[in-house]
PDB file of C-alpha atoms and ligand atoms in Angstrom:
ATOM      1  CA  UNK A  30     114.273-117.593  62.651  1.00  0.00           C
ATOM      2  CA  UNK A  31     114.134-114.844  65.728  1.00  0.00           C
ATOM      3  CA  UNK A  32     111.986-116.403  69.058  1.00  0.00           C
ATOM      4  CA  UNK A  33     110.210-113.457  70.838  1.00  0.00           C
ATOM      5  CA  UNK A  34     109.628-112.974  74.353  1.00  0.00           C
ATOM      6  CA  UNK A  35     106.877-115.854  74.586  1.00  0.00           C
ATOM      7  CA  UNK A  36     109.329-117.983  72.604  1.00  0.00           C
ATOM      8  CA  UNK A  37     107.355-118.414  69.549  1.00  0.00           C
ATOM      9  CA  UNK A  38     108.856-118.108  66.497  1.00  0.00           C
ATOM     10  CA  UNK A  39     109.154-114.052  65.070  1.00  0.00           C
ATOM     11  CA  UNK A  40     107.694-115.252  61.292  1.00  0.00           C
ATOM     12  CA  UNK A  41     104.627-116.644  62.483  1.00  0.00           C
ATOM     13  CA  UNK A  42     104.053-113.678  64.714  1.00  0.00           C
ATOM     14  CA  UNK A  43     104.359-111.365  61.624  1.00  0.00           C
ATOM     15  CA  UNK A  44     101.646-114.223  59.775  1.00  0.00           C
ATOM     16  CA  UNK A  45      99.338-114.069  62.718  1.00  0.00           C
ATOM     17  CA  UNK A  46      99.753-110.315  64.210  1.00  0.00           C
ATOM     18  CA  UNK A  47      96.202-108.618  65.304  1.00  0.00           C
ATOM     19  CA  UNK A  48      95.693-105.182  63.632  1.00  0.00           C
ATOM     20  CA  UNK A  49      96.977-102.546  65.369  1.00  0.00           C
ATOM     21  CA  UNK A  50      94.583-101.450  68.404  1.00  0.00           C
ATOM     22  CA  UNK A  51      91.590 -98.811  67.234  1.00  0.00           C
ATOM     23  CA  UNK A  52      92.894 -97.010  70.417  1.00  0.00           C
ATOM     24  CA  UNK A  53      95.188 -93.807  69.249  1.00  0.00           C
ATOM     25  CA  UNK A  54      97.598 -92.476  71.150  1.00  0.00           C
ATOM     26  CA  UNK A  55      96.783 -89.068  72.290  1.00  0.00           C
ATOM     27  CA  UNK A  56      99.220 -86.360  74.173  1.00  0.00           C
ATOM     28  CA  UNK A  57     100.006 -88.403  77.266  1.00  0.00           C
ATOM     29  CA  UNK A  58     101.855 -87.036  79.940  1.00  0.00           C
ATOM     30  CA  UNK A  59     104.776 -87.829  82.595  1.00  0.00           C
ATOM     31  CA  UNK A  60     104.998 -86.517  85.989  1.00  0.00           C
ATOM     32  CA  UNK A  61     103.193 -83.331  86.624  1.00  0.00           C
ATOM     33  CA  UNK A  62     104.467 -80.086  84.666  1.00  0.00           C
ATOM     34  CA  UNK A  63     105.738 -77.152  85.723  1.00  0.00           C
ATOM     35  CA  UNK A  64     105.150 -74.089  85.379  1.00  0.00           C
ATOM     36  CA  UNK A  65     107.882 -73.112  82.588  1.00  0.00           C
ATOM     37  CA  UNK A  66     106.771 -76.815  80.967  1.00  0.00           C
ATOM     38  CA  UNK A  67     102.993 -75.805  81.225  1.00  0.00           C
ATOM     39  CA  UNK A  68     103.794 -72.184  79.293  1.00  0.00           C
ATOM     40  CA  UNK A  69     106.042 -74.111  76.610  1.00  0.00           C
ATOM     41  CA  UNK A  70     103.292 -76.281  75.799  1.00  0.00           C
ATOM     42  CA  UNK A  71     100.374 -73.097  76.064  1.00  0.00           C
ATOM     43  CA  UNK A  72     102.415 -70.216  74.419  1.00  0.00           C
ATOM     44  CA  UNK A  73     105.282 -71.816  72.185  1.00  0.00           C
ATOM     45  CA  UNK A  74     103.869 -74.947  70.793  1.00  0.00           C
ATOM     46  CA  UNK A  75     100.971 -73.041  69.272  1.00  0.00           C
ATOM     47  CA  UNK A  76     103.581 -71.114  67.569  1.00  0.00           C
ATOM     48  CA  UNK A  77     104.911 -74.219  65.749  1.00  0.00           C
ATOM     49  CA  UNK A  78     102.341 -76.250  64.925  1.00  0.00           C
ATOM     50  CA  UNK A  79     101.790 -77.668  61.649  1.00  0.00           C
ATOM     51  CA  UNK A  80      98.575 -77.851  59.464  1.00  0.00           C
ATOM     52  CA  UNK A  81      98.294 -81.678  57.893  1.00  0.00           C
ATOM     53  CA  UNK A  82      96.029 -80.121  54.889  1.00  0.00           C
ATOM     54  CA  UNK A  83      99.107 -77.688  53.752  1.00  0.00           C
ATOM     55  CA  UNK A  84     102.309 -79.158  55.194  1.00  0.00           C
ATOM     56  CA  UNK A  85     104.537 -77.104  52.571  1.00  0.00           C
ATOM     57  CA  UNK A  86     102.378 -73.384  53.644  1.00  0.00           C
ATOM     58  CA  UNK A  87     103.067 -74.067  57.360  1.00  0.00           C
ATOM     59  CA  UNK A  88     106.556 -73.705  57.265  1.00  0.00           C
ATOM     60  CA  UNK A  89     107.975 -70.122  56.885  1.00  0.00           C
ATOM     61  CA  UNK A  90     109.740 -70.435  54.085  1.00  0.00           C
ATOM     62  CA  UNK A  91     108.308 -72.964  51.769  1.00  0.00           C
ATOM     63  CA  UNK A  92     111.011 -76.224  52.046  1.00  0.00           C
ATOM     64  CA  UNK A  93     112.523 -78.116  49.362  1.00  0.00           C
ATOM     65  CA  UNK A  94     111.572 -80.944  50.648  1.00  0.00           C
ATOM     66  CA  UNK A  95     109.996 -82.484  53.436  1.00  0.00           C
ATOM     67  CA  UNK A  96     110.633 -85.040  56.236  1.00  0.00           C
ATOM     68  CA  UNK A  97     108.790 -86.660  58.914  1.00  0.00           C
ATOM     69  CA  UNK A  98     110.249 -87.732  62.431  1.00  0.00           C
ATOM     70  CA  UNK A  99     108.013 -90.342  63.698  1.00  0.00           C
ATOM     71  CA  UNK A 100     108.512 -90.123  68.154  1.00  0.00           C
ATOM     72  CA  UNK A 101     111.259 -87.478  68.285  1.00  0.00           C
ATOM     73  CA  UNK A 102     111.515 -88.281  71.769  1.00  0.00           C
ATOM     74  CA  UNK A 103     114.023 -85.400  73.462  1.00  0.00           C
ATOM     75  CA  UNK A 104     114.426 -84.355  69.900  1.00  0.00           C
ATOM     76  CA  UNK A 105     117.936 -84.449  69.433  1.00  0.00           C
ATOM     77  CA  UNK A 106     118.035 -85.812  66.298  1.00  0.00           C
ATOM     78  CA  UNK A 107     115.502 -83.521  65.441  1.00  0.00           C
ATOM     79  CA  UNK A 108     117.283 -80.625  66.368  1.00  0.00           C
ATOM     80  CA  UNK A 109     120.656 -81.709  64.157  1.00  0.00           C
ATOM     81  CA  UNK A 110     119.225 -82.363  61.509  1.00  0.00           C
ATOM     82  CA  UNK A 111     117.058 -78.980  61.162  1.00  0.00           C
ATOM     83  CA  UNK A 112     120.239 -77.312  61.856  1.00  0.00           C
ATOM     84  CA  UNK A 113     122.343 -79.435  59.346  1.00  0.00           C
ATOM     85  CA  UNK A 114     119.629 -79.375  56.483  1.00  0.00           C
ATOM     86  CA  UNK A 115     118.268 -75.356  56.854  1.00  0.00           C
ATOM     87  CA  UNK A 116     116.816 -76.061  53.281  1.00  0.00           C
ATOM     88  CA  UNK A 117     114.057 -78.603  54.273  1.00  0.00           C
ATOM     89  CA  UNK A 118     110.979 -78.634  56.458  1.00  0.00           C
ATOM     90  CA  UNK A 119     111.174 -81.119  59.240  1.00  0.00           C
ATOM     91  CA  UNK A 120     107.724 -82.511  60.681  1.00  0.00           C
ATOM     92  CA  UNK A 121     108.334 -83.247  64.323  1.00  0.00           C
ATOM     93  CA  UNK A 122     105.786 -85.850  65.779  1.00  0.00           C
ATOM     94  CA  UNK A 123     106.022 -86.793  69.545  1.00  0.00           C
ATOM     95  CA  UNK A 124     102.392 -87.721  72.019  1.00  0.00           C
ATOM     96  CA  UNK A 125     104.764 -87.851  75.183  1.00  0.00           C
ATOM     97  CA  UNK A 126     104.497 -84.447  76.749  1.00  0.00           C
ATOM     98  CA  UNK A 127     107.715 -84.220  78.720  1.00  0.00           C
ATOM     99  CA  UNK A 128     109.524 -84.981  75.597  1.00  0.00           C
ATOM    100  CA  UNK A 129     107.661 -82.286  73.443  1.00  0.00           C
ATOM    101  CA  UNK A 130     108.594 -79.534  76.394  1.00  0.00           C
ATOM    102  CA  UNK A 131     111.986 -81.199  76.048  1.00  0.00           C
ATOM    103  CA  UNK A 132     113.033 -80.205  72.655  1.00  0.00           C
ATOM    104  CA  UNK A 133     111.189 -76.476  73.316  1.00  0.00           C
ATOM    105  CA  UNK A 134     112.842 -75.484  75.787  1.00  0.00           C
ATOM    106  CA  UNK A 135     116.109 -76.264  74.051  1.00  0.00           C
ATOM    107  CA  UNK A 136     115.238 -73.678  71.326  1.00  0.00           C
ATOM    108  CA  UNK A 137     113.715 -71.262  73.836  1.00  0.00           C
ATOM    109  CA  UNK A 138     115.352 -69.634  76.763  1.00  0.00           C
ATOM    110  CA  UNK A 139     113.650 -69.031  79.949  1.00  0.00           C
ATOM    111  CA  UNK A 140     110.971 -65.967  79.639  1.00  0.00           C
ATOM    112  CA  UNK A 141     111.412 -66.020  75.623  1.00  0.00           C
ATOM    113  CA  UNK A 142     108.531 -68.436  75.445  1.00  0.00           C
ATOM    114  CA  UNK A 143     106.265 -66.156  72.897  1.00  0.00           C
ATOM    115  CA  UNK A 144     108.409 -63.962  70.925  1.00  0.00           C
ATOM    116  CA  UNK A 145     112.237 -65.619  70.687  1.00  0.00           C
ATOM    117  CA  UNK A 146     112.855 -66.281  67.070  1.00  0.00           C
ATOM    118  CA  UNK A 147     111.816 -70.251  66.167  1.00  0.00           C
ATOM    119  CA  UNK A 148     113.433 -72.324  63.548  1.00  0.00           C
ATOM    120  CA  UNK A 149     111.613 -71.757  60.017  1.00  0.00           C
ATOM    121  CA  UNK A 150     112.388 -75.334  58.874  1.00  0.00           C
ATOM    122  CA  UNK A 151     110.492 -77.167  62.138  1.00  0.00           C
ATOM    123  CA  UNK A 152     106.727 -77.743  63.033  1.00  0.00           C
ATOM    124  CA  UNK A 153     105.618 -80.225  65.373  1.00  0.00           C
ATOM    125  CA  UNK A 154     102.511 -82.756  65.294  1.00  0.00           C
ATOM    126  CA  UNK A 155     102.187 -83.521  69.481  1.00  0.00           C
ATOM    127  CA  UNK A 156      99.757 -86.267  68.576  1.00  0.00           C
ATOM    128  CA  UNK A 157      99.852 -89.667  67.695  1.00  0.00           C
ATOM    129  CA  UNK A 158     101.956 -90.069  64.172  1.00  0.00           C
ATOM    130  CA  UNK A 159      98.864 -92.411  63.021  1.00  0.00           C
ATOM    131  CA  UNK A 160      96.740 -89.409  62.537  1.00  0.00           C
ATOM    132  CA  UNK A 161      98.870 -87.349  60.739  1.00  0.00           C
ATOM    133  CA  UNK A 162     100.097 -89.994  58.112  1.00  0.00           C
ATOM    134  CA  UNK A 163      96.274 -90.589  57.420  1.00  0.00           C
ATOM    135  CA  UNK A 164      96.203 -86.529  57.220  1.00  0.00           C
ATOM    136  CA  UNK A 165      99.244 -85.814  54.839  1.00  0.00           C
ATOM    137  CA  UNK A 166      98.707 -85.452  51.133  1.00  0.00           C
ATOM    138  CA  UNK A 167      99.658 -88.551  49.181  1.00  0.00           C
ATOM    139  CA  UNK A 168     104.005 -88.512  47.894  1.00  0.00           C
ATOM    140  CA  UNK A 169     104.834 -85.441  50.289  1.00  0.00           C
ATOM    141  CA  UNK A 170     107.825 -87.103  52.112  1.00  0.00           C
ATOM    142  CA  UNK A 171     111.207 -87.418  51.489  1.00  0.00           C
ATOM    143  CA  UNK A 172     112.236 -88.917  54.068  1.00  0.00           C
ATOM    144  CA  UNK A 173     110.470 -90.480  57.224  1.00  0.00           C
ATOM    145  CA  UNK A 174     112.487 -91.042  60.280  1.00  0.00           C
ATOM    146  CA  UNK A 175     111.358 -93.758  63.336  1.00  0.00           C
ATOM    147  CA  UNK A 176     114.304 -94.189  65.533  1.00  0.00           C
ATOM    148  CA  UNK A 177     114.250 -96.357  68.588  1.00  0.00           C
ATOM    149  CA  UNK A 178     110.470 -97.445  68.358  1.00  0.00           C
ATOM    150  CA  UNK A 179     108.909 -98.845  71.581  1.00  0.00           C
ATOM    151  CA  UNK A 180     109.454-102.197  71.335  1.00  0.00           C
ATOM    152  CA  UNK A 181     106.983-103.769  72.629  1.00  0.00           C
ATOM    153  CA  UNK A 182     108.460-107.109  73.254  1.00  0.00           C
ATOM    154  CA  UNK A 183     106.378-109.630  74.910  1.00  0.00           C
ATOM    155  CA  UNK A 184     104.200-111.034  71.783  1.00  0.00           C
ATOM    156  CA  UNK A 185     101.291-110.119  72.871  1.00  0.00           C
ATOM    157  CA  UNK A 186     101.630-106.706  72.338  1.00  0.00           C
ATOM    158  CA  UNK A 187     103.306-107.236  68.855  1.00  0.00           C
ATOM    159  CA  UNK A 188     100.492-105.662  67.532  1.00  0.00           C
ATOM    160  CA  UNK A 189     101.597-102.152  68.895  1.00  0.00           C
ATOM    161  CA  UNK A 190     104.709-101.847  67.391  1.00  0.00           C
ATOM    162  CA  UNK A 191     104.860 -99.219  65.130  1.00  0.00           C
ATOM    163  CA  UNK A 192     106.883-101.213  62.112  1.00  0.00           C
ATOM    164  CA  UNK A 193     103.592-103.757  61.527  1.00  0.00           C
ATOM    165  CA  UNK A 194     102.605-105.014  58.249  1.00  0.00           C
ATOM    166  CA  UNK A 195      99.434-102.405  58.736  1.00  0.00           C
ATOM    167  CA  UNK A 196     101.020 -99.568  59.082  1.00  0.00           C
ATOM    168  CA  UNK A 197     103.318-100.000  55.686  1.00  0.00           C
ATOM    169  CA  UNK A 198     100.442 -99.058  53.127  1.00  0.00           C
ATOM    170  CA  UNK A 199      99.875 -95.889  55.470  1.00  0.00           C
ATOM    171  CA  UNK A 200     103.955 -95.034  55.212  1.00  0.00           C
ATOM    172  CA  UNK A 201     104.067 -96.222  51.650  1.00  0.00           C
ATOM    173  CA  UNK A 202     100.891 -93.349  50.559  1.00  0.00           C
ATOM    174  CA  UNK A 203     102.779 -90.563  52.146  1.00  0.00           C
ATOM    175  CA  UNK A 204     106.516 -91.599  51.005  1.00  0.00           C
ATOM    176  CA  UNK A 205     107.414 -90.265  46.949  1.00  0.00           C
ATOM    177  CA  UNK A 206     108.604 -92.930  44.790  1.00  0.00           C
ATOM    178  CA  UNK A 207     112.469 -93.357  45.945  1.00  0.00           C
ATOM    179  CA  UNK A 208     111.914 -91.749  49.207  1.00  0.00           C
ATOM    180  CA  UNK A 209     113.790 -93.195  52.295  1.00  0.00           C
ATOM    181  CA  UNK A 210     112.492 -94.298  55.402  1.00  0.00           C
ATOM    182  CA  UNK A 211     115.484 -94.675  57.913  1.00  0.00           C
ATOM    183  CA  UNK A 212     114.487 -97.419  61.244  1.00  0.00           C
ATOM    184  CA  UNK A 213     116.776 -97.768  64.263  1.00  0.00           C
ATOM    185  CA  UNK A 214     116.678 -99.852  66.478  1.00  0.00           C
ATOM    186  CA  UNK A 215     118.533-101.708  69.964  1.00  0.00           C
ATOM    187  CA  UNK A 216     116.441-104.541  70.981  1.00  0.00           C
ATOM    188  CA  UNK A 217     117.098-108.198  69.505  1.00  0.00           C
ATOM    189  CA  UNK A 218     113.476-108.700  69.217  1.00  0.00           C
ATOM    190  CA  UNK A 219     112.016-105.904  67.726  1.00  0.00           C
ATOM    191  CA  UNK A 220     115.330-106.115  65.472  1.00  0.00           C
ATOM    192  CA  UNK A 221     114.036-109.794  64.482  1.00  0.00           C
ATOM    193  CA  UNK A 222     110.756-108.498  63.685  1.00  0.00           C
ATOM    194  CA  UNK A 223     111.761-105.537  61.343  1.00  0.00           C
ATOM    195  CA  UNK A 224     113.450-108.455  59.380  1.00  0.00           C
ATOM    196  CA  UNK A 225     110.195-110.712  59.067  1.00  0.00           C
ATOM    197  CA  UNK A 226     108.175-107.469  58.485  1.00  0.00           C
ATOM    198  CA  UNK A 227     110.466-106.117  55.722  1.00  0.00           C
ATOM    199  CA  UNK A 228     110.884-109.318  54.406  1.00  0.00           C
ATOM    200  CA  UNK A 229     107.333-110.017  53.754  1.00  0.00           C
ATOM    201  CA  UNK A 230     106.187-106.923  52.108  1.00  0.00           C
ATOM    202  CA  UNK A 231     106.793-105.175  48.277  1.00  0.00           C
ATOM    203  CA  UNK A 232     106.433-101.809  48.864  1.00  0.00           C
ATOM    204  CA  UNK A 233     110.138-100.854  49.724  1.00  0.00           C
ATOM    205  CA  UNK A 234     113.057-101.761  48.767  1.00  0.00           C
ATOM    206  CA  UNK A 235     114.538-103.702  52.069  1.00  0.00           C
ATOM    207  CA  UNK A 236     118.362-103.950  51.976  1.00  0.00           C
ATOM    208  CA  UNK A 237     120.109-105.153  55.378  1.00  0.00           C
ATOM    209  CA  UNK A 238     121.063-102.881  58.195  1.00  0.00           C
ATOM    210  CA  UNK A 239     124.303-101.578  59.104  1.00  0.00           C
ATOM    211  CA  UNK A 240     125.553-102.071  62.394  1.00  0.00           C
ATOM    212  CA  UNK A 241     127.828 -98.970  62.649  1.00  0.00           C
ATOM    213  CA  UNK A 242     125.985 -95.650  62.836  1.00  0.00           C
ATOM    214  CA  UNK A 243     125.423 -94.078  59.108  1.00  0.00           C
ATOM    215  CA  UNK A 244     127.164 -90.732  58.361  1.00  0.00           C
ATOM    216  CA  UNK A 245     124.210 -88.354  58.760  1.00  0.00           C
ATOM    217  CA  UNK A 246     122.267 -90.025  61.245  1.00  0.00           C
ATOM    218  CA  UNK A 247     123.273 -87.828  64.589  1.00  0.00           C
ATOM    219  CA  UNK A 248     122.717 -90.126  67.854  1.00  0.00           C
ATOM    220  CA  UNK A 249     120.008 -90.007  70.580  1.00  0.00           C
ATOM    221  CA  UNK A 250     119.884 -90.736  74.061  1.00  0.00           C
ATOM    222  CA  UNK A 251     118.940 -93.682  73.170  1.00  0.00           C
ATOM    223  CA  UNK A 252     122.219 -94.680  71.052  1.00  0.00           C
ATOM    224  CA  UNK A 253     124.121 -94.380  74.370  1.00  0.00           C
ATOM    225  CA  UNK A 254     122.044 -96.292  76.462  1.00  0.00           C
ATOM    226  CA  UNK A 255     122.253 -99.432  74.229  1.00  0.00           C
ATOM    227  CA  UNK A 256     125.609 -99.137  73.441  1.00  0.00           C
ATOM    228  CA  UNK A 257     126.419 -98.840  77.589  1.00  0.00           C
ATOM    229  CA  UNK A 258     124.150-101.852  78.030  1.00  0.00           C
ATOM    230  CA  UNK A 259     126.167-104.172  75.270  1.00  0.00           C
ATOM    231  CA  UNK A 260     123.462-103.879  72.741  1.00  0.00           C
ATOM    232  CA  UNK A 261     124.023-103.389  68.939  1.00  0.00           C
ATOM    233  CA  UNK A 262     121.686-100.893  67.422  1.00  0.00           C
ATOM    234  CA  UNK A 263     120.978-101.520  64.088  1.00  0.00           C
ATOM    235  CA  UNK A 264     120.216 -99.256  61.080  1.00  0.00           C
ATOM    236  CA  UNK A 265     118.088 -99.897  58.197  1.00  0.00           C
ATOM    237  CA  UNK A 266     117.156 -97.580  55.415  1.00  0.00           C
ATOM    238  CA  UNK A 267     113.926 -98.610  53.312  1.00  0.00           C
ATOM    239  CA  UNK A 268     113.531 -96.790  49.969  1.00  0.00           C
ATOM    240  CA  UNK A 269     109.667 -96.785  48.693  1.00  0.00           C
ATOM    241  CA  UNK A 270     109.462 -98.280  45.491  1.00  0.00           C
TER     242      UNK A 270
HETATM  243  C1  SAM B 308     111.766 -95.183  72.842  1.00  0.00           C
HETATM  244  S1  SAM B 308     111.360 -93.532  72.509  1.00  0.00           S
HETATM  245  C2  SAM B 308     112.588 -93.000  71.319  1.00  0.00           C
HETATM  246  C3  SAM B 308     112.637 -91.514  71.161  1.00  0.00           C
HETATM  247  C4  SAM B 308     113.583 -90.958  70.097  1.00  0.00           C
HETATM  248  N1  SAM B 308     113.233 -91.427  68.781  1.00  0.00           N
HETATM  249  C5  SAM B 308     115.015 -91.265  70.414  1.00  0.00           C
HETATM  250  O1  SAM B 308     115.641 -92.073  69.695  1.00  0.00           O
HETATM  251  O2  SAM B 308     115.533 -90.702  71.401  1.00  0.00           O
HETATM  252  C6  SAM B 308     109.906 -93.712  71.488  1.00  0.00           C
HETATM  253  C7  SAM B 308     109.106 -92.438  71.412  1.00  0.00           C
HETATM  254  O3  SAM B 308     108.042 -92.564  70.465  1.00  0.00           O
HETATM  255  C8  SAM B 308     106.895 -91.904  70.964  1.00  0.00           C
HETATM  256  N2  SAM B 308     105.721 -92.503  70.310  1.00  0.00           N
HETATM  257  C9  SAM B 308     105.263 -93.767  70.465  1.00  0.00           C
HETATM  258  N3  SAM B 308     104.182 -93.980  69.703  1.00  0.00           N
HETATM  259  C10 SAM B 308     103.954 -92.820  69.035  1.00  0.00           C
HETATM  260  C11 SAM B 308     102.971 -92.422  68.098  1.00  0.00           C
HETATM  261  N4  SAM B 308     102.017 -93.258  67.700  1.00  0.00           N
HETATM  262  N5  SAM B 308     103.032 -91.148  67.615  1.00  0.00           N
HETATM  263  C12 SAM B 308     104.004 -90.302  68.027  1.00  0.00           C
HETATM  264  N6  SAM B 308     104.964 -90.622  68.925  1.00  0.00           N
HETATM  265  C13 SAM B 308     104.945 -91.868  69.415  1.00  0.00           C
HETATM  266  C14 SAM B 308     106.954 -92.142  72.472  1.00  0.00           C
HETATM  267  O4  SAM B 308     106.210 -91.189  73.194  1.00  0.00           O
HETATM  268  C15 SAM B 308     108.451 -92.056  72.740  1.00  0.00           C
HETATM  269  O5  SAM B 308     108.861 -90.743  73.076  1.00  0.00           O
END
């Protein structure tokens, strides 16, 4: 069995983890914006904003299927896999400012900010992912993606994490029968705690991770960093029973 930060055993941590905190993340912001960052967020995002009550009607054309990427951070992965998969409608979710202006102004040049042509298959949620999995209708996902979670690591603060034994009845509503739910993660102890999570719960099916990146996962910034810094990533893919 893992030890976390405070050096108590990972297991009893998932037995004895608080709820998460009542407090929701809202859109939280960086360093101060700038003006091309400020008309991203006033003039494009509007244009690409999805409607929780009719996921499928806010997408251009309607998608095959739909996915869910839970903190798309710079949205990288976001942005291959729309591009790989034109067929299905991605859900973007990210509360970090900087990181929502991020991935817009990769699919926006400079003075196109209310009339160049967006990607059909994208909309974005830039709120916290908590409120729009309680929004969603129930079995709408194919596929939810949370890659390189905050970790969170000092126990204490366990009960932030975004894998938690609370949130899995939440993921589990929104996911169809057989749908995946792909996790990745560099850091030993939130690794450890996926394990005791997974382990303790019936609503997916929990195989191990793999340790070598997955064909069809493309990497994030965060991929890179951990591999530079000697750390394994791992990947785990959770299919809802
Ligand atoms: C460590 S970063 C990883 C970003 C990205 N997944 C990647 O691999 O590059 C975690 C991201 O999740 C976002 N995040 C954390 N809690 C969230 C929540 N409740 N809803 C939406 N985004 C959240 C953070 O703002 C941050 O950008």
């Amino acid at each position: 069995m893992g030890k976390d930060r405070s050096g108590a055993g990972v297991e009893d941590g998932v037995r004895t983890v608080k709820p998460p905190p009542d407090r929701l993340y809202g859109r939280s912001r960086g360093h101060k914006l700038r003006p091309r960052q400020e008309l991203l967020l006033e003039v494009t995002l509007p244009r690409l904003l999805i409607d929780p009550d009719d996921p499928w009607g806010s997408f251009a054309v309607q998608p095959a299927s739909l996915w869910l990427e839970i903190g798309f951070g710079g949205g990288e992965h976001a942005l291959a896999q729309i591009a790989a998969f034109p067929g299905i409608g991605l859900i973007a979710c990210e509360v970090f400012e900087n990181g929502i202006c991020s991935l817009l102004s990769r699919l926006v040049p400079e003075g196109g900010e209310a009339d160049e042509t967006l990607p059909g298959n994208l909309r974005l949620w830039p709120d916290d992912a908590r409120v729009l999995l309680a929004k969603l209708p129930d079995g709408c996902l194919d596929r939810v993606f949370l890659l390189f979670p905050d970790p969170w690591p000092k126990a204490r603060h366990a009960k932030r994490r975004f894998v938690h034994p609370a949130m899995l009845p939440l993921l589990a509503r929104v996911l169809k029968p057989g749908g995946v739910w792909r996790v990745a993660s560099d850091d030993p102890t939130y690794q450890d705690w996926v394990r005791s999570v997974m382990s303790a719960q019936e609503l997916f099916d929990a195989p191990p991770p793999a340790e070598a990146r997955p064909m069809g996962w493309p990497p994030t910034r965060y991929v890179a960093k951990a591999l530079c810094a000697g750390r394994t990533p791992m990947y785990w893919t959770f299919v809802r029973r």
